[in-house]
Short mmCIF file of C-alpha atoms in Angstrom, two decimals:
data_model
loop_
_atom_site.label_atom_id
_atom_site.label_comp_id
_atom_site.label_asym_id
_atom_site.label_seq_id
_atom_site.Cartn_x
_atom_site.Cartn_y
_atom_site.Cartn_z
CA UNK A 7 -34.94 0.43 -4.14
CA UNK A 8 -35.69 4.23 -5.52
CA UNK A 9 -33.07 5.90 -7.82
CA UNK A 10 -32.48 8.42 -5.26
CA UNK A 11 -31.46 5.91 -2.74
CA UNK A 12 -29.59 3.75 -5.06
CA UNK A 13 -27.69 7.57 -6.11
CA UNK A 14 -27.27 8.06 -2.96
CA UNK A 15 -25.51 4.75 -2.00
CA UNK A 16 -23.31 4.40 -5.09
CA UNK A 17 -22.61 8.24 -4.05
CA UNK A 18 -21.46 6.49 -0.51
CA UNK A 19 -19.14 4.09 -2.13
CA UNK A 20 -17.67 6.67 -4.57
CA UNK A 21 -16.51 8.44 -1.88
CA UNK A 22 -15.78 5.47 0.24
CA UNK A 23 -13.21 3.90 -2.46
CA UNK A 24 -11.70 7.28 -2.74
CA UNK A 25 -10.90 7.77 0.47
CA UNK A 26 -9.28 4.36 0.51
CA UNK A 27 -7.24 4.92 -2.56
CA UNK A 28 -6.30 8.70 -1.47
CA UNK A 29 -7.43 9.27 2.19
CA UNK A 30 -7.93 13.15 2.69
CA UNK A 31 -9.45 15.05 5.51
CA UNK A 32 -10.43 14.29 8.95
CA UNK A 33 -12.40 10.99 7.41
CA UNK A 34 -8.79 10.11 6.01
CA UNK A 35 -7.04 10.37 9.06
CA UNK A 36 -9.58 8.47 10.52
CA UNK A 37 -9.74 5.71 7.82
CA UNK A 38 -6.21 5.13 8.20
CA UNK A 39 -6.19 4.26 11.49
CA UNK A 40 -8.61 1.97 11.06
CA UNK A 41 -7.06 0.17 7.86
CA UNK A 42 -3.76 0.04 10.21
CA UNK A 43 -5.65 -2.19 12.31
CA UNK A 44 -7.26 -3.90 9.44
CA UNK A 45 -4.57 -4.46 7.55
CA UNK A 46 -2.49 -5.84 10.87
CA UNK A 47 -2.28 -9.66 9.97
CA UNK A 48 -1.59 -8.91 6.49
CA UNK A 49 1.26 -6.69 7.52
CA UNK A 50 2.29 -9.32 9.81
CA UNK A 51 2.53 -11.64 7.15
CA UNK A 52 4.24 -9.72 4.89
CA UNK A 53 6.86 -8.76 7.54
CA UNK A 54 7.46 -13.15 7.91
CA UNK A 55 8.05 -12.70 3.82
CA UNK A 56 10.13 -10.13 3.90
CA UNK A 57 12.50 -11.13 6.54
CA UNK A 58 14.63 -7.90 6.88
CA UNK A 59 17.94 -7.72 7.52
CA UNK A 60 20.01 -4.40 8.49
CA UNK A 61 21.58 -4.65 4.80
CA UNK A 62 18.19 -4.97 3.03
CA UNK A 63 16.90 -1.73 0.93
CA UNK A 64 13.23 -2.09 1.05
CA UNK A 65 10.55 -0.10 -0.54
CA UNK A 66 6.78 0.10 0.08
CA UNK A 67 4.22 0.94 -2.27
CA UNK A 68 1.64 2.25 -0.66
CA UNK A 69 2.16 2.15 3.09
CA UNK A 70 -0.84 3.59 4.47
CA UNK A 71 -0.75 4.34 7.72
CA UNK A 72 2.58 3.02 8.51
CA UNK A 73 1.55 -0.13 10.12
CA UNK A 74 4.48 -1.76 8.56
CA UNK A 75 6.66 0.51 9.41
CA UNK A 76 5.13 0.43 12.84
CA UNK A 77 5.78 -3.65 12.80
CA UNK A 78 9.58 -3.27 11.81
CA UNK A 79 10.87 -0.73 14.09
CA UNK A 80 10.74 -2.67 17.38
CA UNK A 81 12.81 -5.88 15.16
CA UNK A 82 15.02 -3.04 14.01
CA UNK A 83 14.46 -1.28 10.40
CA UNK A 84 16.50 -2.38 7.24
CA UNK A 85 19.30 -0.16 6.42
CA UNK A 86 17.10 1.67 4.37
CA UNK A 87 13.31 2.00 4.31
CA UNK A 88 11.28 4.03 1.36
CA UNK A 89 7.90 4.56 1.64
CA UNK A 90 5.87 5.35 -1.65
CA UNK A 91 1.81 7.05 -0.62
CA UNK A 92 -0.16 8.60 -3.27
CA UNK A 93 -2.05 10.27 -0.13
CA UNK A 94 -0.19 13.75 1.20
CA UNK A 95 -2.65 12.82 4.57
CA UNK A 96 -0.83 9.22 4.97
CA UNK A 97 2.34 11.09 4.44
CA UNK A 98 1.90 13.46 6.63
CA UNK A 99 0.49 11.01 9.46
CA UNK A 100 4.04 9.11 9.09
CA UNK A 101 6.15 11.67 9.57
CA UNK A 102 5.31 12.68 12.09
CA UNK A 103 4.25 9.66 14.01
CA UNK A 104 8.37 8.51 12.74
CA UNK A 105 9.95 11.70 12.28
CA UNK A 106 13.17 10.03 14.68
CA UNK A 107 13.32 7.49 12.18
CA UNK A 108 13.02 9.74 9.41
CA UNK A 109 15.65 12.52 11.11
CA UNK A 110 18.19 9.11 11.55
CA UNK A 111 17.75 8.61 7.86
CA UNK A 112 16.17 5.36 8.30
CA UNK A 113 12.96 6.21 6.95
CA UNK A 114 12.44 8.13 3.73
CA UNK A 115 8.77 8.74 2.54
CA UNK A 116 7.57 9.86 -0.73
CA UNK A 117 3.76 11.03 -2.05
CA UNK A 118 3.76 10.37 -5.64
CA UNK A 119 1.80 8.33 -8.03
CA UNK A 120 3.16 4.57 -9.27
CA UNK A 121 3.33 4.74 -12.84
CA UNK A 122 6.91 6.01 -12.94
CA UNK A 123 8.45 5.53 -9.26
CA UNK A 124 11.31 8.43 -8.35
CA UNK A 125 14.13 5.81 -7.90
CA UNK A 126 17.23 4.39 -9.73
CA UNK A 127 17.24 1.13 -11.63
CA UNK A 128 18.10 -1.65 -9.09
CA UNK A 129 17.86 1.00 -6.17
CA UNK A 130 15.79 -1.67 -3.46
CA UNK A 131 16.53 -5.26 -2.98
CA UNK A 132 13.02 -5.93 -1.67
CA UNK A 133 9.96 -4.37 -2.63
CA UNK A 134 6.50 -4.66 -1.52
CA UNK A 135 2.67 -3.23 -1.56
CA UNK A 136 -0.04 -4.63 0.54
CA UNK A 137 -3.51 -4.01 -0.36
CA UNK A 138 -2.80 -1.30 -2.46
CA UNK A 139 -2.96 -3.32 -5.76
CA UNK A 140 -6.62 -2.38 -6.05
CA UNK A 141 -6.36 1.03 -6.72
CA UNK A 142 -3.49 1.09 -9.46
CA UNK A 143 -4.76 2.42 -12.26
CA UNK A 144 -2.37 -0.13 -14.74
CA UNK A 145 -1.05 -2.94 -12.63
CA UNK A 146 1.60 -3.92 -15.52
CA UNK A 147 3.44 -0.42 -15.71
CA UNK A 148 3.58 -0.41 -11.75
CA UNK A 149 4.92 -3.74 -11.88
CA UNK A 150 7.31 -2.89 -14.74
CA UNK A 151 8.31 -0.31 -12.45
CA UNK A 152 9.33 -2.36 -9.89
CA UNK A 153 10.76 -4.29 -11.67
CA UNK A 154 13.35 -1.64 -12.90
CA UNK A 155 14.25 -0.17 -9.35
CA UNK A 156 14.84 -4.25 -7.70
CA UNK A 157 18.23 -4.95 -8.09
CA UNK A 158 18.38 -8.54 -10.58
CA UNK A 159 18.47 -11.01 -7.05
CA UNK A 160 15.78 -9.15 -5.67
CA UNK A 161 12.38 -9.95 -4.32
CA UNK A 162 9.05 -8.71 -4.93
CA UNK A 163 6.52 -8.90 -2.39
CA UNK A 164 2.58 -8.37 -3.22
CA UNK A 165 0.41 -8.93 -0.53
CA UNK A 166 -3.58 -8.56 -1.50
CA UNK A 167 -7.14 -10.02 -1.04
CA UNK A 168 -8.40 -12.20 -3.86
CA UNK A 169 -11.37 -11.08 -6.06
CA UNK A 170 -13.33 -13.67 -4.26
CA UNK A 171 -12.97 -12.30 -0.88
CA UNK A 172 -13.69 -8.77 -2.42
CA UNK A 173 -16.82 -9.88 -3.57
CA UNK A 174 -17.85 -11.66 -0.29
CA UNK A 175 -16.84 -7.99 1.70
CA UNK A 176 -18.82 -5.97 -1.30
CA UNK A 177 -15.72 -4.05 -1.46
CA UNK A 178 -15.46 -4.77 -5.92
CA UNK A 179 -19.03 -3.02 -5.24
CA UNK A 180 -17.70 0.58 -4.27
CA UNK A 181 -14.95 -0.10 -7.12
CA UNK A 182 -12.24 -2.05 -6.33
CA UNK A 183 -10.70 -3.96 -8.28
CA UNK A 184 -10.56 -7.64 -7.98
CA UNK A 185 -8.11 -10.16 -9.20
CA UNK A 186 -7.57 -14.05 -8.68
CA UNK A 187 -4.31 -15.60 -8.55
CA UNK A 188 -4.14 -16.64 -11.89
CA UNK A 189 -4.80 -13.42 -12.88
CA UNK A 190 -1.57 -11.80 -10.82
CA UNK A 191 0.11 -14.45 -12.35
CA UNK A 192 -0.71 -13.13 -15.72
CA UNK A 193 0.38 -9.92 -14.96
CA UNK A 194 3.78 -10.94 -13.55
#
C-alpha cells in the first residue's frame, strides 16, 4: 500500500470517526438516520431494561437521531425525558421531529458536552447512554457526572458494543475507543 493511499484511508477513518461522534452537515444528517436504523435493536434492549413509567425522569446521554425517543413515544413517555447531545445537527433534527412533545414539556433536548452536566444533583431516577461511550474523552468524569445527577435509588444503563465487536467491524481502527466488560466494571 502506498503512503498516499494509507494517508487517504486514514483521512476517511478520521472523518468517519468525527462524524460518528459529532454529526454535521448533509453527511451527518444522513448518518443520523442510518444510525437510528443500526442502533434500533440496542435501543429496544435499553427500553426493555429501562421499563419507563410515567413517574420517571429519564436522561439519555448521546441521543443521536432520537431513536430511543421514537421507541418511547408510542408506549407513553416518562414524565420527563431529557436528552444530551454534542451535535447541534442531531439536536436540530430531533427538535423538528419531536416538536409536539417538546411543546408539551415532555421532551427536553440540550446540546452540550458531557464533562459537566447542566442539571441539579439527583434530578433523574434513570440515566442511560447507548453507543456513546466510545466518544467520551474521559469516561470516569462522565460517569461521575451521571452519578451526581442520578437520584440515590436511581439506575444507570450503559449500552455499548464491546471492544471485540468493534474490532470485528474494524471500528477501532477509525478511532472508536473499545472497552471490554471487565474494563467497564473497573470504570464503574
